[in-house]
PDB file of C-alpha atoms in Angstrom:
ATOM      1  CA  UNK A  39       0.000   0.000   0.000  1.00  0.00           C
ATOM      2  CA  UNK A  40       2.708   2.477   0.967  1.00  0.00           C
ATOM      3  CA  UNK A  41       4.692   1.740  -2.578  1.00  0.00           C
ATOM      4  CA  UNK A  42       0.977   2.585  -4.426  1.00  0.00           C
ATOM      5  CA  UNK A  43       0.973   5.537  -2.396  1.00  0.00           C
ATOM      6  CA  UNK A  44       4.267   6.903  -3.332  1.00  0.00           C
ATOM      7  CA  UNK A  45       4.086   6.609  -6.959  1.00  0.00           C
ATOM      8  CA  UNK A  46       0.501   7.734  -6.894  1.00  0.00           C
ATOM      9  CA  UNK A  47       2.220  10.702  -5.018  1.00  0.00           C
ATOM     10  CA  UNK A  48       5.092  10.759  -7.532  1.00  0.00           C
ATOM     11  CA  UNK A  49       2.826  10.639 -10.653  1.00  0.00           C
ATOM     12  CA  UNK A  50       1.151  13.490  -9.317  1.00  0.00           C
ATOM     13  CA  UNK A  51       3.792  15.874  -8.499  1.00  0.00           C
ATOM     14  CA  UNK A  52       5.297  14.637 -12.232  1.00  0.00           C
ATOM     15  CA  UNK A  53       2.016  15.860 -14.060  1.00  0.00           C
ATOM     16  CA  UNK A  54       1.971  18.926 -11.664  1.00  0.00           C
ATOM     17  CA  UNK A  55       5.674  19.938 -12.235  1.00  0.00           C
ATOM     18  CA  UNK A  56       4.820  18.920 -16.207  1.00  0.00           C
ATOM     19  CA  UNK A  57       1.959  21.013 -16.327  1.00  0.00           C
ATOM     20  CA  UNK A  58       3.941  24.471 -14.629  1.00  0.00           C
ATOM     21  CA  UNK A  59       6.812  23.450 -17.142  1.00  0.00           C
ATOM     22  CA  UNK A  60       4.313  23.780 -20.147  1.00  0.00           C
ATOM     23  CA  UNK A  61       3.092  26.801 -18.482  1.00  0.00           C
ATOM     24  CA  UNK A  62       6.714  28.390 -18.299  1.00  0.00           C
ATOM     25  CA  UNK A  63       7.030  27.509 -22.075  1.00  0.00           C
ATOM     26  CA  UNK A  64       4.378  29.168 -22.947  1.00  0.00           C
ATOM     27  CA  UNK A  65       5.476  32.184 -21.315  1.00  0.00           C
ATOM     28  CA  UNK A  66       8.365  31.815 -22.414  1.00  0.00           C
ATOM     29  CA  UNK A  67       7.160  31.717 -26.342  1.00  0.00           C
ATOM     30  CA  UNK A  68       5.020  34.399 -26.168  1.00  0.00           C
ATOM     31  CA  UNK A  69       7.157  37.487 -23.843  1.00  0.00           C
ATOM     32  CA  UNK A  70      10.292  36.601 -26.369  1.00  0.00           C
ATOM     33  CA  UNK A  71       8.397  35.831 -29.611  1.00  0.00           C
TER      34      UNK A  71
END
């Protein structure tokens, strides 16, 4: 249970650090397009 837990916790901090990242390179596109 504890090893389901911790990739369940890992998966979500992935799409959550994945999903600021996009963010960023969106920024990133459009303040030095």
């Amino acid at each position: 249970m504890g090893r389901t837990r911790n990739w369940v916790s890992r998966n979500f901090f992935g799409v959550l650090m994945g999903g600021w990242g996009l963010i960023a390179l969106v920024a990133w596109g459009v303040f030095f397009r």
